Coordinates of C-alpha atoms and ligand atoms in Angstrom, one line a residue:
Chain A
X1 CA -15.9 115.2 150.8
X2 CA -13.4 112.6 151.9
X3 CA -15.9 110.4 153.7
X4 CA -15.0 109.3 157.1
X5 CA -17.1 106.2 156.7
X6 CA -14.3 104.0 155.4
X7 CA -13.4 101.1 157.6
X8 CA -10.2 102.2 159.3
X9 CA -9.7 105.3 161.3
X10 CA -12.6 107.4 162.6
X11 CA -13.3 106.1 166.0
X12 CA -16.7 106.1 167.6
X13 CA -15.6 109.1 169.6
X14 CA -14.7 111.0 166.4
X15 CA -18.1 110.4 165.0
X16 CA -19.9 111.4 168.2
X17 CA -18.2 114.7 168.3
X18 CA -18.8 115.5 164.7
X19 CA -19.9 119.0 164.4
X20 CA -17.8 120.1 167.4
X21 CA -14.6 121.6 166.3
X22 CA -11.3 119.8 167.1
X23 CA -9.5 123.0 166.5
X24 CA -11.2 126.3 167.2
X25 CA -9.3 129.6 166.9
X26 CA -11.1 132.8 167.7
X27 CA -9.7 136.3 166.9
X28 CA -6.1 135.3 167.1
X29 CA -3.4 137.9 166.6
X30 CA 0.3 137.7 166.5
X31 CA 3.1 140.3 166.1
X32 CA 6.8 140.0 165.9
X33 CA 7.9 143.2 167.4
X34 CA 6.3 146.0 165.3
X35 CA 5.3 143.6 162.6
X36 CA 1.7 142.4 162.8
X37 CA 1.7 139.0 161.2
X38 CA -1.7 137.7 162.1
X39 CA -4.7 139.8 162.8
X40 CA -8.1 138.7 164.0
X41 CA -8.0 135.2 162.6
X42 CA -10.9 132.8 163.1
X43 CA -10.1 129.3 162.1
X44 CA -12.1 126.1 162.7
X45 CA -11.5 122.5 162.0
X46 CA -14.3 120.0 162.3
X47 CA -13.6 116.3 162.7
X48 CA -12.4 114.7 159.4
X49 CA -12.3 118.1 157.7
X50 CA -9.4 118.8 155.4
X51 CA -8.6 122.5 155.1
X52 CA -5.9 123.8 152.8
X53 CA -4.4 127.2 153.5
X54 CA -3.0 129.1 150.5
X55 CA -1.6 132.5 150.1
X56 CA 1.4 134.5 149.0
X57 CA 4.8 134.2 150.7
X58 CA 4.9 136.1 154.0
X59 CA 1.1 136.2 154.4
X60 CA 1.4 134.4 157.7
X61 CA 0.4 130.8 156.8
X62 CA 3.2 129.2 158.7
X63 CA 2.7 131.5 161.6
X64 CA -1.0 130.6 161.7
X65 CA -0.2 126.8 161.9
X66 CA 2.5 127.5 164.5
X67 CA 0.2 129.5 166.6
X68 CA -2.5 126.8 166.4
X69 CA 0.1 124.4 167.7
X70 CA 1.5 127.0 170.2
X71 CA 5.0 126.6 168.8
X72 CA 4.6 130.3 168.5
X73 CA 2.5 131.9 171.3
X74 CA -0.3 134.0 170.0
X75 CA -0.9 137.4 171.4
X76 CA -4.7 137.8 171.3
X77 CA -7.7 135.6 171.0
X78 CA -7.9 131.9 171.8
X79 CA -7.1 128.5 170.4
X80 CA -9.0 125.6 171.7
X81 CA -8.0 122.0 171.0
X82 CA -10.8 119.5 171.7
X83 CA -12.4 122.2 173.8
X84 CA -9.4 123.0 175.9
X85 CA -7.6 126.4 175.8
X86 CA -4.1 126.0 174.4
X87 CA -1.1 127.7 175.8
X88 CA -2.7 129.9 178.5
X89 CA -4.6 129.5 181.7
X90 CA -6.6 131.8 183.9
X91 CA -4.9 132.7 187.1
X92 CA -6.4 135.3 189.4
X93 CA -8.5 136.8 186.5
X94 CA -5.3 137.1 184.4
X95 CA -4.3 135.1 181.4
X96 CA -0.8 133.6 181.9
X97 CA 1.2 131.2 180.0
X98 CA 0.4 127.7 181.0
X99 CA 3.0 125.2 182.3
X100 CA 4.8 123.3 179.5
X101 CA 3.4 120.0 180.7
X102 CA -0.1 121.5 180.5
X103 CA 0.6 122.8 176.9
X104 CA 1.9 119.4 175.9
X105 CA -1.2 117.7 177.3
X106 CA -3.6 120.1 175.5
X107 CA -1.8 119.8 172.1
X108 CA -1.3 116.0 172.4
X109 CA -4.1 115.4 169.8
X110 CA -2.1 117.5 167.3
X111 CA 0.5 116.1 164.9
X112 CA 2.8 118.3 162.9
X113 CA 4.7 117.8 159.7
X114 CA 7.3 120.4 158.6
X115 CA 8.6 121.6 155.3
X116 CA 12.1 120.5 156.2
X117 CA 11.1 117.2 157.8
X118 CA 13.2 117.8 161.0
X119 CA 14.0 114.1 161.4
X120 CA 16.7 113.4 164.0
X121 CA 19.7 112.5 161.9
X122 CA 21.4 110.3 164.5
X123 CA 18.4 108.0 164.7
X124 CA 17.2 105.5 162.1
X125 CA 13.9 105.8 160.4
X126 CA 12.4 103.3 162.8
X127 CA 13.9 105.0 165.8
X128 CA 12.6 108.4 164.6
X129 CA 9.1 106.9 164.5
X130 CA 9.3 104.9 167.8
X131 CA 11.2 107.4 170.0
X132 CA 8.2 109.3 171.3
X133 CA 6.3 106.0 171.9
X134 CA 9.1 105.1 174.3
X135 CA 9.7 108.4 175.9
X136 CA 6.2 109.7 176.1
X137 CA 4.0 106.7 176.1
X138 CA 6.4 104.6 178.0
X139 CA 6.3 101.6 175.7
X140 CA 9.2 99.1 175.8
X141 CA 11.6 99.3 173.0
X142 CA 10.1 96.1 171.5
X143 CA 6.6 97.3 171.6
X144 CA 7.5 100.8 170.4
X145 CA 9.4 99.4 167.4
X146 CA 6.6 97.0 166.5
X147 CA 4.2 100.0 166.6
X148 CA 6.8 102.1 164.7
X149 CA 7.0 99.4 162.0
X150 CA 3.3 99.5 161.5
X151 CA 3.5 103.2 161.0
X152 CA 6.3 102.9 158.5
X153 CA 4.3 100.3 156.6
X154 CA 1.4 102.7 156.5
X155 CA 3.6 105.1 154.6
X156 CA 5.2 102.4 152.5
X157 CA 8.6 102.5 154.1
X158 CA 8.9 99.3 156.2
X159 CA 12.0 98.2 154.2
X160 CA 13.8 101.5 155.0
X161 CA 13.3 101.1 158.8
X162 CA 17.0 100.7 159.5
X163 CA 18.2 103.6 157.4
X164 CA 19.4 106.9 158.7
X165 CA 17.7 110.0 157.3
X166 CA 20.8 110.9 155.4
X167 CA 20.4 107.9 153.2
X168 CA 16.7 108.6 152.4
X169 CA 15.3 110.6 149.6
X170 CA 13.4 113.8 150.4
X171 CA 10.1 112.1 149.7
X172 CA 11.0 109.2 152.0
X173 CA 12.2 111.6 154.7
X174 CA 8.8 113.4 154.6
X175 CA 6.9 110.1 154.7
X176 CA 9.0 109.0 157.8
X177 CA 8.1 112.4 159.4
X178 CA 4.5 111.7 158.7
X179 CA 4.8 108.2 160.2
X180 CA 6.5 109.7 163.2
X181 CA 3.6 112.1 163.8
X182 CA 1.0 109.3 163.2
X183 CA 2.7 107.1 165.7
X184 CA 1.3 109.3 168.5
X185 CA -2.2 108.7 167.1
X186 CA -3.1 112.4 166.6
X187 CA -6.7 113.4 165.9
X188 CA -5.6 116.2 163.8
X189 CA -2.5 116.8 161.6
X190 CA -0.9 120.1 160.6
X191 CA 1.2 120.2 157.5
X192 CA 3.4 123.2 156.7
X193 CA 4.3 123.0 153.0
X194 CA 5.1 119.3 153.2
X195 CA 6.2 119.1 149.6
X196 CA 7.9 122.5 149.1
X197 CA 11.4 121.2 149.8
X198 CA 11.1 118.2 147.5
X199 CA 12.2 117.6 144.0
X200 CA 9.2 117.6 141.7
X201 CA 9.3 113.9 141.0
X202 CA 9.1 113.1 144.7
X203 CA 6.1 115.3 145.5
X204 CA 3.6 112.7 144.4
X205 CA 4.5 110.0 146.9
X206 CA 4.0 112.4 149.8
X207 CA 0.7 113.7 148.4
X208 CA -0.5 110.1 148.0
X209 CA 0.2 109.4 151.6
X210 CA -1.7 112.6 152.6
X211 CA -4.6 111.7 150.3
X212 CA -4.8 108.3 152.0
X213 CA -4.9 110.0 155.3
X214 CA -7.7 112.3 154.2
X215 CA -9.5 109.3 152.9
X216 CA -9.1 107.5 156.3
X217 CA -10.9 110.4 157.9
X218 CA -7.9 112.3 159.4
X219 CA -8.6 115.9 160.3
X220 CA -6.0 118.0 158.5
X221 CA -4.8 121.6 158.1
X222 CA -2.4 121.9 155.2
X223 CA -0.5 124.9 154.1
X224 CA 0.4 124.2 150.5
X225 CA 1.2 125.6 147.1
X226 CA -0.2 122.5 145.4
X227 CA -3.4 123.9 144.0
X228 CA -4.3 120.6 142.2
X229 CA -4.0 118.7 145.5
X230 CA -6.1 121.4 147.3
X231 CA -8.8 121.3 144.6
X232 CA -9.0 117.5 144.8
X233 CA -8.6 116.8 148.5
X234 CA -9.7 119.9 150.5
X235 CA -13.2 120.3 151.9
X236 CA -12.4 123.9 152.3
X237 CA -9.7 126.3 151.1
X238 CA -8.6 129.3 153.1
X239 CA -6.9 132.1 151.3
X240 CA -4.6 134.3 153.4
X241 CA -3.0 137.6 152.6
X242 CA -1.2 140.0 154.9
X243 CA -2.1 138.2 158.0
X244 CA -5.8 138.0 157.4
X245 CA -8.1 135.4 156.0
X246 CA -9.4 137.0 152.9
X247 CA -11.6 134.2 151.5
X248 CA -12.6 130.8 152.6
X249 CA -14.9 128.2 151.0
X250 CA -15.1 125.0 149.1
X251 CA -12.3 124.6 146.5
X252 CA -14.6 124.7 143.5
X253 CA -16.1 128.1 144.6
X254 CA -12.8 129.6 145.6
X255 CA -10.8 128.5 142.5
X256 CA -13.6 129.1 139.9
X257 CA -15.2 132.2 141.3
X258 CA -12.7 134.1 143.5
X259 CA -14.5 137.1 144.9
X260 CA -11.5 139.2 146.1
X261 CA -9.2 140.9 143.7
X262 CA -6.2 139.6 145.7
X263 CA -7.2 136.0 145.3
X264 CA -7.8 136.5 141.6
X265 CA -4.3 138.0 141.3
X266 CA -2.8 135.2 143.3
X267 CA -4.5 132.5 141.1
X268 CA -3.5 134.3 137.9
X269 CA 0.1 134.5 139.0
X270 CA 0.0 130.8 139.9
X271 CA -1.5 129.9 136.5
X272 CA 1.0 131.9 134.6
X273 CA 3.8 130.1 136.4
X274 CA 2.3 126.6 135.9
X275 CA 1.0 126.7 132.4
X276 CA 4.1 126.9 130.3
Chain B
X1 CA 76.2 112.2 174.4
X2 CA 72.8 110.9 175.1
X3 CA 73.0 109.1 178.4
X4 CA 70.5 106.3 178.5
X5 CA 71.9 104.9 181.7
X6 CA 71.0 108.1 183.5
X7 CA 67.3 107.7 182.6
X8 CA 67.4 104.1 183.8
X9 CA 68.8 105.2 187.1
X10 CA 66.2 107.9 187.6
X11 CA 63.3 105.8 186.2
X12 CA 61.4 105.9 189.5
X13 CA 61.2 109.6 189.5
X14 CA 60.1 109.7 185.9
X15 CA 57.5 107.0 186.4
X16 CA 56.2 108.7 189.5
X17 CA 55.9 111.9 187.5
X18 CA 54.2 110.1 184.6
X19 CA 51.7 108.6 187.0
X20 CA 50.9 111.9 188.7
X21 CA 50.5 113.7 185.4
X22 CA 48.2 111.0 184.1
X23 CA 45.9 110.8 187.0
X24 CA 45.7 114.5 187.6
X25 CA 45.1 115.2 183.9
X26 CA 42.5 112.4 183.8
X27 CA 40.5 113.7 186.7
X28 CA 41.0 117.3 185.7
X29 CA 39.7 116.6 182.2
X30 CA 36.8 114.6 183.6
X31 CA 35.8 117.6 185.7
X32 CA 36.3 119.9 182.8
X33 CA 34.2 117.7 180.4
X34 CA 31.4 117.2 182.9
X35 CA 31.2 120.7 184.5
X36 CA 31.4 122.1 181.0
X37 CA 28.5 120.0 179.9
X38 CA 26.4 121.1 182.9
X39 CA 27.3 124.8 182.2
X40 CA 26.4 124.5 178.5
X41 CA 23.2 122.6 179.3
X42 CA 22.1 125.2 181.8
X43 CA 22.8 128.0 179.4
X44 CA 20.9 126.2 176.7
X45 CA 17.8 125.3 178.6
X46 CA 17.3 128.5 180.4
X47 CA 19.3 131.3 178.7
X48 CA 17.5 134.0 180.7
X49 CA 18.6 132.6 184.0
X50 CA 22.0 131.1 183.2
X51 CA 23.1 132.7 179.9
X52 CA 24.9 135.7 181.5
X53 CA 26.5 133.9 184.5
X54 CA 27.8 131.1 182.2
X55 CA 29.1 133.6 179.6
X56 CA 30.9 135.4 182.4
X57 CA 32.4 132.2 183.6
X58 CA 33.6 131.4 180.1
X59 CA 35.2 134.8 179.7
X60 CA 36.9 134.5 183.1
X61 CA 38.5 131.2 182.1
X62 CA 39.6 132.5 178.8
X63 CA 40.9 135.7 180.3
X64 CA 42.9 134.1 183.2
X65 CA 46.2 132.2 182.7
X66 CA 45.9 128.7 184.2
X67 CA 48.9 129.4 186.3
X68 CA 47.2 132.3 188.0
X69 CA 44.2 130.2 188.7
X70 CA 46.5 127.5 190.2
X71 CA 48.2 130.1 192.4
X72 CA 44.9 131.4 193.5
X73 CA 43.7 127.9 194.5
X74 CA 46.8 126.7 196.1
X75 CA 48.2 129.8 197.7
X76 CA 45.1 131.9 197.9
X77 CA 42.8 129.1 199.0
X78 CA 44.0 129.0 202.7
X79 CA 43.1 132.7 202.9
X80 CA 39.4 131.8 202.6
X81 CA 39.8 128.6 204.6
X82 CA 40.3 126.4 201.5
X83 CA 43.3 124.2 202.1
X84 CA 44.0 122.0 199.1
X85 CA 46.7 119.4 198.5
X86 CA 48.8 120.5 195.5
X87 CA 47.5 117.6 193.5
X88 CA 43.9 118.4 194.3
X89 CA 44.5 122.1 193.5
X90 CA 45.9 120.8 190.2
X91 CA 42.8 118.7 189.4
X92 CA 40.5 121.6 190.5
X93 CA 42.5 124.2 188.5
X94 CA 42.6 122.1 185.3
X95 CA 38.9 121.2 185.8
X96 CA 37.6 124.7 186.4
X97 CA 39.7 126.2 183.7
X98 CA 38.9 123.5 181.1
X99 CA 35.2 123.6 181.9
X100 CA 35.0 127.2 180.5
X101 CA 36.5 126.1 177.3
X102 CA 34.4 123.0 177.0
X103 CA 31.2 124.9 177.8
X104 CA 31.9 127.0 174.8
X105 CA 32.7 124.0 172.6
X106 CA 29.5 122.3 173.6
X107 CA 27.6 125.5 173.0
X108 CA 28.9 125.5 169.5
X109 CA 27.8 121.9 169.0
X110 CA 24.3 122.6 170.4
X111 CA 23.9 125.6 168.3
X112 CA 24.4 123.7 165.0
X113 CA 21.4 121.5 165.7
X114 CA 18.5 122.9 163.8
X115 CA 15.8 124.2 166.0
X116 CA 13.1 122.4 164.0
X117 CA 14.3 119.1 165.4
X118 CA 13.3 120.3 168.9
X119 CA 10.0 121.6 167.7
X120 CA 9.3 118.2 166.2
X121 CA 10.1 116.7 169.5
X122 CA 7.9 119.2 171.4
X123 CA 5.0 118.4 169.0
X124 CA 5.3 114.7 169.9
X125 CA 5.1 115.5 173.6
X126 CA 8.8 114.8 174.3
X127 CA 9.8 116.8 177.3
X128 CA 12.6 119.3 177.1
X129 CA 14.7 117.1 179.4
X130 CA 14.2 114.1 177.2
X131 CA 14.9 116.2 174.2
X132 CA 18.2 117.3 175.8
X133 CA 19.5 113.9 176.6
X134 CA 18.1 111.9 173.7
X135 CA 18.3 114.4 170.8
X136 CA 20.6 117.3 171.6
X137 CA 23.4 115.8 173.6
X138 CA 24.1 112.8 171.4
X139 CA 24.2 115.0 168.3
X140 CA 26.3 117.7 170.0
X141 CA 28.8 115.1 171.2
X142 CA 29.3 113.9 167.6
X143 CA 29.9 117.4 166.5
X144 CA 32.4 118.3 169.1
X145 CA 34.8 115.3 168.9
X146 CA 37.4 117.1 166.9
X147 CA 37.5 120.4 168.8
X148 CA 37.1 118.5 172.1
X149 CA 40.1 116.3 171.3
X150 CA 42.1 119.4 170.6
X151 CA 41.1 121.0 173.8
X152 CA 42.0 117.9 175.8
X153 CA 45.4 117.9 174.3
X154 CA 45.9 121.6 175.2
X155 CA 44.9 120.9 178.8
X156 CA 47.4 118.0 179.1
X157 CA 50.1 120.2 177.8
X158 CA 49.2 123.1 180.1
X159 CA 49.1 120.7 183.0
X160 CA 52.9 121.1 183.1
X161 CA 52.1 124.3 185.0
X162 CA 51.1 122.3 188.1
X163 CA 54.8 121.6 188.6
X164 CA 55.0 125.2 189.7
X165 CA 52.7 124.6 192.6
X166 CA 55.0 121.8 193.7
X167 CA 53.1 118.8 192.2
X168 CA 55.5 116.0 191.4
X169 CA 54.4 115.7 187.8
X170 CA 56.5 114.8 184.8
X171 CA 57.8 118.3 184.4
X172 CA 58.7 118.8 188.0
X173 CA 60.4 115.5 188.4
X174 CA 62.4 116.1 185.2
X175 CA 63.6 119.3 186.7
X176 CA 64.5 117.6 189.9
X177 CA 66.6 115.1 187.9
X178 CA 68.2 117.9 186.0
X179 CA 69.1 119.6 189.3
X180 CA 70.6 116.5 190.7
X181 CA 72.6 115.3 187.7
X182 CA 73.3 118.5 185.8
X183 CA 72.1 116.7 182.7
X184 CA 69.5 118.8 181.0
X185 CA 68.9 117.1 177.7
X186 CA 68.1 113.5 178.7
X187 CA 65.4 114.2 181.3
X188 CA 63.6 116.8 179.4
X189 CA 63.7 114.8 176.1
X190 CA 62.4 111.8 178.0
X191 CA 59.4 113.7 179.4
X192 CA 58.8 115.4 176.1
X193 CA 58.5 111.9 174.6
X194 CA 56.1 110.8 177.4
X195 CA 53.9 113.9 176.9
X196 CA 53.9 113.2 173.2
X197 CA 52.8 109.6 173.9
X198 CA 49.9 110.7 176.1
X199 CA 48.8 113.2 173.5
X200 CA 49.1 110.8 170.7
X201 CA 46.9 108.4 172.6
X202 CA 44.2 111.1 173.1
X203 CA 44.5 112.1 169.4
X204 CA 44.0 108.5 168.3
X205 CA 41.1 108.0 170.7
X206 CA 39.5 111.1 169.2
X207 CA 39.9 109.8 165.6
X208 CA 38.6 106.4 166.6
X209 CA 35.6 108.0 168.3
X210 CA 34.9 110.2 165.3
X211 CA 35.0 107.3 162.9
X212 CA 32.8 105.2 165.1
X213 CA 30.2 107.9 165.5
X214 CA 30.2 108.8 161.8
X215 CA 30.1 105.4 160.2
X216 CA 26.9 104.0 161.5
X217 CA 25.5 101.8 158.8
X218 CA 21.9 101.1 158.3
X219 CA 21.0 98.9 161.3
X220 CA 19.3 95.6 160.8
X221 CA 15.8 95.8 162.2
X222 CA 13.2 93.2 162.7
X223 CA 10.9 93.0 159.7
X224 CA 7.2 93.1 160.3
X225 CA 7.1 89.3 160.2
X226 CA 9.4 88.9 163.1
X227 CA 7.8 91.4 165.5
X228 CA 5.3 90.5 168.1
X229 CA 2.4 92.2 166.4
X230 CA 2.1 94.4 163.5
X231 CA -0.9 96.6 162.9
X232 CA -2.6 96.5 159.6
Ligands
ATP1 N1 10.2 134.3 164.2 C1 10.0 135.4 163.5 N2 10.5 136.6 163.8 C2 10.2 137.7 163.1 N3 9.4 137.7 162.0 C3 8.9 136.6 161.6 C4 9.1 135.3 162.3 N4 8.5 134.4 161.7 C5 7.8 134.9 160.6 N5 8.1 136.3 160.6 C6 7.5 137.2 159.6 O1 6.1 137.0 159.6 C7 5.6 137.1 158.3 C8 4.8 135.9 158.0 O2 5.7 134.8 157.9 P1 5.2 133.3 157.6 O3 6.4 132.5 157.7 O4 4.0 133.0 158.5 O5 4.6 133.4 156.2 P2 4.2 132.3 155.2 O6 2.9 132.7 154.7 O7 4.4 131.0 155.8 O8 5.2 132.5 154.0 P3 5.9 131.4 153.1 O9 5.0 131.0 152.0 O10 7.1 132.1 152.5 O11 6.3 130.2 153.9 C9 6.8 137.3 157.4 O12 6.9 138.7 157.1 C10 8.0 136.9 158.2 O13 9.1 137.6 157.8
MG2 MG1 5.6 129.3 155.5

């Protein structure tokens, strides 16, 4: 679908590894106390692939993304990022939690965008975007801000660089958050309901940025309730319910000919809500 | 009759007391502010290791009158080989006591920062240490200015207790003047006024800081044209 063969982003390396997954989760399970939230999930993201995750509230979509990023440790199975095991390491035949620095290193190719933006309110838009470049990549303030400006331009917010988050609209905040993640040059981006906290009229500007990203060949996993967007942009849609992946396939197939009753129900409910 | 001449005659004692109160409070508050920050930061960054000890410390400070702590340090210290000058005992007492309160104030500040901000930092590869000093502490400090100012004021007022362990502070010297001249009103009113001035200064400092931190306007930043290089 979104071809990677446009001029800008996919690097030679990306093309070479095509076919190998950037994110590969096998049999992951996660419980909060007694509550099993994910069970036996297999999830794979190939380079430049865009996957939308849909499903009813509480089905475990956020938890899946968070486990894939190890913001939440998974209990079973494995997550590999670029071939490296995320979050754990073998020590004396046992699996133990890896050191934080190791976790950071393995998930470095992953960028994340949250429903509620989570910008740092005491920093300007530009500072939000350039902070990690300075702290993590060790760039000088000058270089970091030049790079940061480039990212803000990419999301169309260069002229808001000096503004604090409180004086930005929701849509602008989310675009700054996207720029902040992009600044670290991720190879894959996770979005957890990036437009769910926005006023309806602001959803479009954020989706446009994401479409452009997809078009540029970014690998993305997107939890969303925007079915129209999923239908247009996703290579594959994954439907989750009660902690399991129930169905997965190209959007045309999934939306036109849902096989499972639960997906049919889910789509019907969605249609009822959106066609009136 | 209010006898101004009496105050003039005893000015040296009053000024000495003022000076002692000021520097002892200053150092004591400095200890309280910084030790409190260390305690709160320890508790925040590894609750499993430090959560309980710090909580105990806080409860101890809250449950013990400052005067008792001062007695312990000054009179009880020698018993365990700790011989402190009265002034140093005063600084230490105010510092240790205030640290418990400040640790709790800081904790409140830290707690009101949404966890997601730290997750965002983690996802960018920012280390917990950097997140603490660049993201958590600056925001926490903004939040705690009003309660922090309040706590400083309380500490300065409670510092009058160091007069009981024989520090020549404002309160003690006022009492000395009273005993020498049998005039009660003038010396105590004079020191009341001086305490009030110190406290007013702290309060104004607090307001100024609060305003300064809150009113940050959009900063001018270099536009793409001015920067060294801009990526397409
Ligand atoms: N930290 C947590 N502690 C305990 N339970 C949790 C935690 N996080 C999520 N859960 C539970 O796990 C289940 C799945 O939550 P999750 O947030 O992953 O669902 P979701 O599909 O993202 O839902 P939504 O569409 O509402 O965002 C829910 O029942 C939720 O209550
Ligand atoms: Mg969710």
